mmCIF file of C-alpha atoms in Angstrom:
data_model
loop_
_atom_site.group_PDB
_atom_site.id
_atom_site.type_symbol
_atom_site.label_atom_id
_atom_site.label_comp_id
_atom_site.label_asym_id
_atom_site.label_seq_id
_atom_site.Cartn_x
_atom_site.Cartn_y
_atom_site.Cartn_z
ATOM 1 C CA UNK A 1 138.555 17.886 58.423
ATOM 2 C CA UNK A 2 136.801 19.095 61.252
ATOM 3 C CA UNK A 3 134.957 21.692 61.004
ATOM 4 C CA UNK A 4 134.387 21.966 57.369
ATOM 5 C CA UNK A 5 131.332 22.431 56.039
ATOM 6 C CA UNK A 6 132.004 22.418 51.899
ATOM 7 C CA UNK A 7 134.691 21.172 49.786
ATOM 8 C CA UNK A 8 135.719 25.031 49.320
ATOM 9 C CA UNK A 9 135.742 25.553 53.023
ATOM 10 C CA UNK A 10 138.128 21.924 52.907
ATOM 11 C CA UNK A 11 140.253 23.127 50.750
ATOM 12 C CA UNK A 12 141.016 25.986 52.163
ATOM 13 C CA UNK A 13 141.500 25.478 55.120
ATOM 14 C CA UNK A 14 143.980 22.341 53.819
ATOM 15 C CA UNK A 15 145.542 25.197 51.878
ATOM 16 C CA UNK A 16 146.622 27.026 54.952
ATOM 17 C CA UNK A 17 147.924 24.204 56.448
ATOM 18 C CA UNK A 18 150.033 22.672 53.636
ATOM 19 C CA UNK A 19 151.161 26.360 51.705
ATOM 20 C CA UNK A 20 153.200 25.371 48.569
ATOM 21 C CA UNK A 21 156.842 24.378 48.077
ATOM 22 C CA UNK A 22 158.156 26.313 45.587
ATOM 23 C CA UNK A 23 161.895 24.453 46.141
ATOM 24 C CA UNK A 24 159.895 21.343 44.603
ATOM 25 C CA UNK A 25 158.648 23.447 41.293
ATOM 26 C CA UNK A 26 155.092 24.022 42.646
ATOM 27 C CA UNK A 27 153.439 27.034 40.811
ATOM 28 C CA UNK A 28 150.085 25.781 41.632
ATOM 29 C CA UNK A 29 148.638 23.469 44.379
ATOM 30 C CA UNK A 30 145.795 22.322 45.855
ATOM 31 C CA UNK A 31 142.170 24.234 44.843
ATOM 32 C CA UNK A 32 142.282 24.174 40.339
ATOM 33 C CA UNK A 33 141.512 21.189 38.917
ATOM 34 C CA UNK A 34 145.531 20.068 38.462
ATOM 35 C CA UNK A 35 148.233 20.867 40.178
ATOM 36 C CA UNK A 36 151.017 22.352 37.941
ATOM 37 C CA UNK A 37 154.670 21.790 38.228
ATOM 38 C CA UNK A 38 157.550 23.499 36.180
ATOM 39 C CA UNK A 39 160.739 21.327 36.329
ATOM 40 C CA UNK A 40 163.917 23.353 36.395
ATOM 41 C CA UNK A 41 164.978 24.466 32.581
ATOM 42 C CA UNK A 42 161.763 23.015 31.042
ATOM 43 C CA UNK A 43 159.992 24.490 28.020
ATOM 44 C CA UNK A 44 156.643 23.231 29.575
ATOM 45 C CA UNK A 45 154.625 22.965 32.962
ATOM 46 C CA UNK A 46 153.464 19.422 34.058
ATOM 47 C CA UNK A 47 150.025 19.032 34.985
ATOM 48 C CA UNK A 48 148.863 16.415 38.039
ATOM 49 C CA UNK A 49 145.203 15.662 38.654
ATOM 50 C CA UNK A 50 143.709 12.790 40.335
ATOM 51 C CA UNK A 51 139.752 11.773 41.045
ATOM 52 C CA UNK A 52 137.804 8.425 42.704
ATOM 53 C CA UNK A 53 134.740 6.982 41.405
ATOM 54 C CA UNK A 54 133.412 4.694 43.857
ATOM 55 C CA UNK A 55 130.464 2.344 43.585
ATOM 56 C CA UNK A 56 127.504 3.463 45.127
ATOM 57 C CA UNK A 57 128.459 7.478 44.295
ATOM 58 C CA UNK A 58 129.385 7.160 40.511
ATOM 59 C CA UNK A 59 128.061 4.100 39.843
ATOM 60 C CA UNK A 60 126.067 1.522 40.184
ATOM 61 C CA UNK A 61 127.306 -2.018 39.097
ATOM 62 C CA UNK A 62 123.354 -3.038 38.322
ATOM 63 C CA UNK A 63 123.113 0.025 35.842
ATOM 64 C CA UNK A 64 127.081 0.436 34.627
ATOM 65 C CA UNK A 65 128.688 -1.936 32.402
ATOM 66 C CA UNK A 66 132.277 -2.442 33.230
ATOM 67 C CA UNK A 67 133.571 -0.714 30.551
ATOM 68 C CA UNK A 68 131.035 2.446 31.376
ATOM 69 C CA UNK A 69 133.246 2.377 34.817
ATOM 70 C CA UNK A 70 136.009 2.338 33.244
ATOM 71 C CA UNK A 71 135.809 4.735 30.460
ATOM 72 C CA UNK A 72 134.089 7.459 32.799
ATOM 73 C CA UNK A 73 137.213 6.628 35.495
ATOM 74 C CA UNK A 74 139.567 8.523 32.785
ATOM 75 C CA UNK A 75 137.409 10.596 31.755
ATOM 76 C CA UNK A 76 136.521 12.706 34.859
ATOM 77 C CA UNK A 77 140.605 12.941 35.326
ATOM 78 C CA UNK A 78 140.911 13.979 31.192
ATOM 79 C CA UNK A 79 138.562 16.470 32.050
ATOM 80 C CA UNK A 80 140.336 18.060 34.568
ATOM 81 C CA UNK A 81 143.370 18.339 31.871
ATOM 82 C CA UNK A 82 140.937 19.851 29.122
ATOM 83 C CA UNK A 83 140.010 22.728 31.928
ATOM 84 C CA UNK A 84 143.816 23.666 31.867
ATOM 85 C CA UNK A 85 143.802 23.502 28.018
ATOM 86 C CA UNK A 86 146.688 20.964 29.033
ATOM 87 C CA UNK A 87 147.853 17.601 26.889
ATOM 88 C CA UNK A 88 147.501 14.241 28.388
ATOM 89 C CA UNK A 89 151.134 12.182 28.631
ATOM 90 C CA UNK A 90 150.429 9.344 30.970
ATOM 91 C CA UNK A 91 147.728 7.730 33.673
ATOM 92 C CA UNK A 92 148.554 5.520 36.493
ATOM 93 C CA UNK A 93 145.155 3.963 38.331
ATOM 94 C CA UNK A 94 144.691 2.280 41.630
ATOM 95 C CA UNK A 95 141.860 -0.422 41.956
ATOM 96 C CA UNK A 96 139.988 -1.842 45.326
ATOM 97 C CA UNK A 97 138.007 -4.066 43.864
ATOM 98 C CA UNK A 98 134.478 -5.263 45.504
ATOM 99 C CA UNK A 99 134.120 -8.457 46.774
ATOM 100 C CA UNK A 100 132.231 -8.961 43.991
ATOM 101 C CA UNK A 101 134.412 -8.407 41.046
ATOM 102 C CA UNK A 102 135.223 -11.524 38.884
ATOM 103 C CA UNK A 103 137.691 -11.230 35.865
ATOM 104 C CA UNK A 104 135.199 -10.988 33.380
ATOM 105 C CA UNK A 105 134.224 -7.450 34.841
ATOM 106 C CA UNK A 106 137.972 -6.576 35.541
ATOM 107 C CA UNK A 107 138.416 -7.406 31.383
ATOM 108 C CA UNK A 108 135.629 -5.375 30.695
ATOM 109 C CA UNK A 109 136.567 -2.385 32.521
ATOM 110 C CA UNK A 110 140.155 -2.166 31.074
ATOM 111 C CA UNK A 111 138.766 -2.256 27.841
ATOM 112 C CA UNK A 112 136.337 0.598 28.634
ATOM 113 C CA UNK A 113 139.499 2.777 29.714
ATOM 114 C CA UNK A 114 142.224 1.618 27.799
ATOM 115 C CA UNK A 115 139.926 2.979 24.571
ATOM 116 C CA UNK A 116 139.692 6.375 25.707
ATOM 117 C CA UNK A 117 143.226 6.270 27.011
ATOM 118 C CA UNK A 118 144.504 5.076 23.327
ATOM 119 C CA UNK A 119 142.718 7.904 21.958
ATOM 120 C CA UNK A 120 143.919 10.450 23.886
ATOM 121 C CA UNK A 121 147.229 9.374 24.295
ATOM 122 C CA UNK A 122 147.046 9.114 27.652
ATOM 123 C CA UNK A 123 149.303 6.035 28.475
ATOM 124 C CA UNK A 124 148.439 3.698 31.168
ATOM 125 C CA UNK A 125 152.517 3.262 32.821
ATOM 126 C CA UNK A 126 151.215 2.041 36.450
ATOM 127 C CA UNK A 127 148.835 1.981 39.650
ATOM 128 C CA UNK A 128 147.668 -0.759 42.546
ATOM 129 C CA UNK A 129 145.309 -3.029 43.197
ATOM 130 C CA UNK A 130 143.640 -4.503 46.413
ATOM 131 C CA UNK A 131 140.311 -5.679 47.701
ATOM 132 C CA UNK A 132 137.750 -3.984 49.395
ATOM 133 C CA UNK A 133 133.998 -4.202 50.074
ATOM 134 C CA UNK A 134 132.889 -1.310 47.924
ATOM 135 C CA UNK A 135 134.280 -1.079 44.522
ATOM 136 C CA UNK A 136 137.129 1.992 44.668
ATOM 137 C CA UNK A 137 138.947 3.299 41.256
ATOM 138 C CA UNK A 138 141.884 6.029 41.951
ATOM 139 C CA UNK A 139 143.060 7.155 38.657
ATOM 140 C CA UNK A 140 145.656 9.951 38.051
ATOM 141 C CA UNK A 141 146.440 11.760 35.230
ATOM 142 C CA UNK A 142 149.048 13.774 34.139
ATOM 143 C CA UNK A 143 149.615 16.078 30.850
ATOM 144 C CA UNK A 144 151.479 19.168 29.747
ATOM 145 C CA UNK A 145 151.157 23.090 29.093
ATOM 146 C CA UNK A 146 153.352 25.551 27.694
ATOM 147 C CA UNK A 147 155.517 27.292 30.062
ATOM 148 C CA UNK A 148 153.045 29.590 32.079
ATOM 149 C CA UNK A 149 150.032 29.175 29.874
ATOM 150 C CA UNK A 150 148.104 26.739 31.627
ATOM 151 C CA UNK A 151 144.532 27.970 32.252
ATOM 152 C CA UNK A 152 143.558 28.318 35.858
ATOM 153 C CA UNK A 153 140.304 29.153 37.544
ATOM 154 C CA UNK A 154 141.811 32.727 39.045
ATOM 155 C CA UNK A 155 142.675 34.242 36.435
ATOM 156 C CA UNK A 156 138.987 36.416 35.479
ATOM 157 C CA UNK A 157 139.006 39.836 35.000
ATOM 158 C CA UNK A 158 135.697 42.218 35.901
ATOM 159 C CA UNK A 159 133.859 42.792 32.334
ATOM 160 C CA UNK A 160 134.879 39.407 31.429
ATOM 161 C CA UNK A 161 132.256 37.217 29.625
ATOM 162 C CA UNK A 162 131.125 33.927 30.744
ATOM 163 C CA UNK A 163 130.772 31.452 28.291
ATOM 164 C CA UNK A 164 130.196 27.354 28.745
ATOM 165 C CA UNK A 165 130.834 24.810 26.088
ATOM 166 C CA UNK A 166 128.178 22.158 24.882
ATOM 167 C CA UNK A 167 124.921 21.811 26.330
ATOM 168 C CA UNK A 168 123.755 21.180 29.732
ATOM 169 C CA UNK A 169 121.651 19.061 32.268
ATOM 170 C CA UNK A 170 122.135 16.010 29.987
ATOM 171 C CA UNK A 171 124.262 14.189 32.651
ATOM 172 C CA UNK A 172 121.613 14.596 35.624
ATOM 173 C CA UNK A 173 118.818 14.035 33.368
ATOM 174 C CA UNK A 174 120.515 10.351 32.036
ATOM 175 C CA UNK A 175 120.686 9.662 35.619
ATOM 176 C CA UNK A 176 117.146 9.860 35.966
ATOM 177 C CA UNK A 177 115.323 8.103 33.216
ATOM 178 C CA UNK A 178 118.591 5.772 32.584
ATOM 179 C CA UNK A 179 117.768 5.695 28.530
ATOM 180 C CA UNK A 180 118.587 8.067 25.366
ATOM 181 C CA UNK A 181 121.342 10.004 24.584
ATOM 182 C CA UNK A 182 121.236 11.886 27.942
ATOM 183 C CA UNK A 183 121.693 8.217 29.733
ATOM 184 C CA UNK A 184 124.955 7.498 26.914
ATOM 185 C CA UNK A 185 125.966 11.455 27.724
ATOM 186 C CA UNK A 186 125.836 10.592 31.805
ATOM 187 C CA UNK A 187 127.613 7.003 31.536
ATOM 188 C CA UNK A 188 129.935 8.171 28.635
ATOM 189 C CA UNK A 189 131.061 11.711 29.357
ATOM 190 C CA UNK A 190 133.284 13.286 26.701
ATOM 191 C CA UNK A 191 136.917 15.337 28.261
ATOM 192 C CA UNK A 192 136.888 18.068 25.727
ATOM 193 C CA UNK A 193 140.854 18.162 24.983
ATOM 194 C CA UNK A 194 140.930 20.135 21.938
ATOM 195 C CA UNK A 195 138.455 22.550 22.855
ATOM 196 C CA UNK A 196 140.623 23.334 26.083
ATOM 197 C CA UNK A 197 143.837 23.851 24.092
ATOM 198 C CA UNK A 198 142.171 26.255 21.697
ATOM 199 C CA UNK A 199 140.587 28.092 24.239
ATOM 200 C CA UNK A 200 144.219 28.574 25.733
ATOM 201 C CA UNK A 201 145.939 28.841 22.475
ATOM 202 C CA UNK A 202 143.737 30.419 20.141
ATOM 203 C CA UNK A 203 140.935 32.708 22.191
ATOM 204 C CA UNK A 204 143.346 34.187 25.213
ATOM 205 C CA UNK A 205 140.787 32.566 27.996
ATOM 206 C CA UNK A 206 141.428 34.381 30.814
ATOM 207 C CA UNK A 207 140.169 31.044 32.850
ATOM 208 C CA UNK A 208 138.567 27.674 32.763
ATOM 209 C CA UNK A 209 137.378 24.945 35.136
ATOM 210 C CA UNK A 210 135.373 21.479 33.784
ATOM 211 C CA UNK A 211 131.761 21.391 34.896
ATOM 212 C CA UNK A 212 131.642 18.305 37.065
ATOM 213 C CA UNK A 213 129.269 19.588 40.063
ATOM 214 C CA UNK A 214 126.979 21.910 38.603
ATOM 215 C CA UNK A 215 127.074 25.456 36.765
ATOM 216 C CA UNK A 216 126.103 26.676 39.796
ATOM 217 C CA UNK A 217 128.952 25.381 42.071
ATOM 218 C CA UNK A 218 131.595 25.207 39.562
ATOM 219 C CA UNK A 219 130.638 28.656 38.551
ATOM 220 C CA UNK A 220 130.812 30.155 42.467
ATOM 221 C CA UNK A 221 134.411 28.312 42.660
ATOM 222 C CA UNK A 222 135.862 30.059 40.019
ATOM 223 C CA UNK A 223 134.285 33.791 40.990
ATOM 224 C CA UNK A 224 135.638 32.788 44.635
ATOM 225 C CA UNK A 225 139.279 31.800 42.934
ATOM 226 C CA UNK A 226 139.054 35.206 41.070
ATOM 227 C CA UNK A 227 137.805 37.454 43.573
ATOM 228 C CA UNK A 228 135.034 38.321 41.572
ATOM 229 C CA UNK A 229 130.918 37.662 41.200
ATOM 230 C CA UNK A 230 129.189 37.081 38.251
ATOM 231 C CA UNK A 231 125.864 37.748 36.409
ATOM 232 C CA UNK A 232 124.614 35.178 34.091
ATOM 233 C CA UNK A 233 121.310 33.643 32.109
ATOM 234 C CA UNK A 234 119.766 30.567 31.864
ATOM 235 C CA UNK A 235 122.526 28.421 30.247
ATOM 236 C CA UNK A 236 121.647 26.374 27.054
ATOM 237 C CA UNK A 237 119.637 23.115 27.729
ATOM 238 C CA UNK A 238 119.953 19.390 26.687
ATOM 239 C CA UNK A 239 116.915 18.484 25.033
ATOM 240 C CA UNK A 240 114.361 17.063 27.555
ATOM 241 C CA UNK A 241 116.528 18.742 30.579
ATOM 242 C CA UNK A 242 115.111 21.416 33.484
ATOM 243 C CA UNK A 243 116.849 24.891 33.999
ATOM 244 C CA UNK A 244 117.781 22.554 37.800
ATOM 245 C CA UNK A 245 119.141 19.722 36.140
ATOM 246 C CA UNK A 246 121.338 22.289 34.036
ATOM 247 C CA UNK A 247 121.993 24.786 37.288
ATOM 248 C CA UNK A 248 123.228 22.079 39.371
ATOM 249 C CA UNK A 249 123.425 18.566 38.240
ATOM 250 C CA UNK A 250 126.702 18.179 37.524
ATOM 251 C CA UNK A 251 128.587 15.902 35.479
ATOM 252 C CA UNK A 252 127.876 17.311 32.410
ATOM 253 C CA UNK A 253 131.887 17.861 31.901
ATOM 254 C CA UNK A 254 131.476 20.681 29.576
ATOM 255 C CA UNK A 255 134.057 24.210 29.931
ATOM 256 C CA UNK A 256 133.011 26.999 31.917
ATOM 257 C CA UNK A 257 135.150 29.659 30.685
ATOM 258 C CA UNK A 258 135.701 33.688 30.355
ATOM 259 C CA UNK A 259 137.506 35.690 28.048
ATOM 260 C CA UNK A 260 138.122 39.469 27.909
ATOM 261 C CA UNK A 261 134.889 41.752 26.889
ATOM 262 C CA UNK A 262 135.921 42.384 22.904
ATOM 263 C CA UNK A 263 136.832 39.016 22.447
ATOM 264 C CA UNK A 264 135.340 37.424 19.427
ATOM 265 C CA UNK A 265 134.123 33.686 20.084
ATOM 266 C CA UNK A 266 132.866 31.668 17.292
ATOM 267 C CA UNK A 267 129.231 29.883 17.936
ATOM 268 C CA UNK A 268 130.455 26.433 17.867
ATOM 269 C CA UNK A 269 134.124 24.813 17.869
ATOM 270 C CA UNK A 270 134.116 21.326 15.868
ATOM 271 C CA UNK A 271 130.350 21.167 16.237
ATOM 272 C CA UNK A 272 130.362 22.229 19.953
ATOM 273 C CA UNK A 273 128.201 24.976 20.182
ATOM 274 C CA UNK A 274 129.804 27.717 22.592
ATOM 275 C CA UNK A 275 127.245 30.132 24.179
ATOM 276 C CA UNK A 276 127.989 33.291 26.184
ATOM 277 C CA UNK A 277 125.916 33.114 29.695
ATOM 278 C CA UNK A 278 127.177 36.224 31.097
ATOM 279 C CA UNK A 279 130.076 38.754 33.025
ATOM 280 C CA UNK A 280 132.170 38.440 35.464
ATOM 281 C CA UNK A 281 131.127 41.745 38.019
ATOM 282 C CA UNK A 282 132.809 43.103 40.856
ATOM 283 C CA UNK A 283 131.293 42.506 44.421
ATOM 284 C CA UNK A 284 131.265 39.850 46.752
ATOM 285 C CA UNK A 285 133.968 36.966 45.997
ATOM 286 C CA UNK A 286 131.754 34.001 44.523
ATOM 287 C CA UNK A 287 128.314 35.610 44.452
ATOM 288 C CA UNK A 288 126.637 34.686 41.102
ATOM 289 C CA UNK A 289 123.369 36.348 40.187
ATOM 290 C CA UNK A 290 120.770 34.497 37.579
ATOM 291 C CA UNK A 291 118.296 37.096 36.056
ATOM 292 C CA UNK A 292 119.494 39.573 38.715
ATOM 293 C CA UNK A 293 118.474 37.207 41.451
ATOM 294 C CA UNK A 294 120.873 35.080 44.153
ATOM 295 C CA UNK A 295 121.821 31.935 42.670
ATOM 296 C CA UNK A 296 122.770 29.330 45.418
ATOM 297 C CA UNK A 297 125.054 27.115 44.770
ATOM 298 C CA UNK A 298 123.559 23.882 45.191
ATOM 299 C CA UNK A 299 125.712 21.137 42.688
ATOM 300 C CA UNK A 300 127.144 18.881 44.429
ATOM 301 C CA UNK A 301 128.975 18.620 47.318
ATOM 302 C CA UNK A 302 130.829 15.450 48.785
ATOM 303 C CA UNK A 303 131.439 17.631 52.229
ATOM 304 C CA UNK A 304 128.256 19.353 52.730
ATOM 305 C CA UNK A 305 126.754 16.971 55.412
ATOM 306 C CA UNK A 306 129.740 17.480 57.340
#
């Protein structure tokens, strides 16, 4: 779009363009990570996501196996789900595939994402396929919430605390030295479903997003969808990673989430250690301090060049 310089500068101004149609049962649209829709009468909300991994910017086809592709295809749109503390119901995926792909990579790839989407009981009911240059995977996903429970990233209060789930800086790390469990972690990312539902059932999170650009970022999003800043520590490190890789590597598809001040949150949920950061502060919309200095947000950004 012209003019943009940042996916949050995109989206917004798409935002103002497009407005929602609530006549369609639109409670949320474009800027979480899912769209929700509440059908007339129904007990739940309906949760739509979508995400491309493309060769060349999620992949490479010398370093990925076919099934890597595939698995990580669902798994960045799980993700999304997880955030919302949502349930996956069904995918649908649309393939261009390179000029290069033969059906012995096409095999391999279904295999990668028809395991995850078996265990996660996210049902593969549809999609498209064509041919292109550059290896293209679409893949949308769609899951439920209960009625008006869905966990979105505006919903922080001031005195809030930050936590994040996991550890991070593994993803960015993997991508450089392409061995260990950091290189598994990057190629193999795990959606954390049950972790997002008991956030959402359990704690009373007051929001969530997936880390998929960097704390840094991801973090800035949500204090710009809450109207709020935010004041945070060094966030807990994969072995062998640098504070940068955690701050704003991305892909590390852990929770960033907050939940009111008195809130008791155990260290670890099923093994996954959970580790307060910091608070959400009044000031400037999106400003996030580290050690009481600026932190920029510098994860990634598909838009930035623009």
């Amino acid at each position: 779009m012209q003019g943009a310089s940042s996916e949050v500068d995109f989206i917004q101004r798409l935002r103002a363009r497009i407005g929602v149609s609530r006549k369609a049962g639109v409670i949320l649209g474009i800027g979480d990570d899912c769209a929700i829709v509440r059908p007339r009468g129904a007990a739940e909300d309906w949760l739509y996501t979508t995400d491309l991994m493309i060769e060349g910017t999620h992949f490479l086809r010398t370093t990925h196996s076919a099934a890597d592709v595939g698995w990580k295809t669902l798994a960045r749109g799980l993700s999304d789900i997880a955030a919302m503390g949502g349930t996956p119901r069904f995918c649908l995926l649309s393939l261009a595939l390179g000029d290069w792909v033969d059906a012995r990579w096409v095999d391999g790839y279904y295999r990668g994402l028809l395991r995850l989407a078996h265990r996660e009981g996210a049902a593969l009911i549809g999609g498209d396929v064509a041919r292109t240059a550059q290896m293209t995977c679409d893949i949308v996903v769609a899951g439920t919430a209960a009625r008006g429970r869905a966990l979105r990233r505006d919903g922080a209060h001031s005195g809030d605390q930050i936590y994040v789930s996991g550890v991070l800086g593994g993803s960015a790390l993997g991508l450089t030295t392409e061995r260990g469990k950091a290189w598994a972690r990057h190629k193999r990312p795990e959606p954390r479903l049950a972790l997002g539902r008991f956030l959402r059932e359990k704690l009373g999170a007051t929001s969530a997003m997936d880390l998929s650009d960097g704390l840094s970022l991801d973090l800035h999003r949500l204090c710009l969808a809450s109207g709020l800043g935010a004041q945070i520590s060094p966030p807990p490190l994969f072995r062998g990673a640098t504070l940068r890789q955690a701050l704003h590597g991305g892909e590390d598809y852990e929770l960033l989430f907050t939940v009111p001040a008195l809130t008791r949150v155990p260290r670890d949920f099923e093994g996954l250690p959970l580790t307060r950061i910091g608070t959400m502060r009044r000031g400037s919309p999106g400003a996030v301090e580290l050690d009481g200095a600026p932190l920029p947000a510098l994860g990634y950004d598909h838009l930035r060049s623009l």
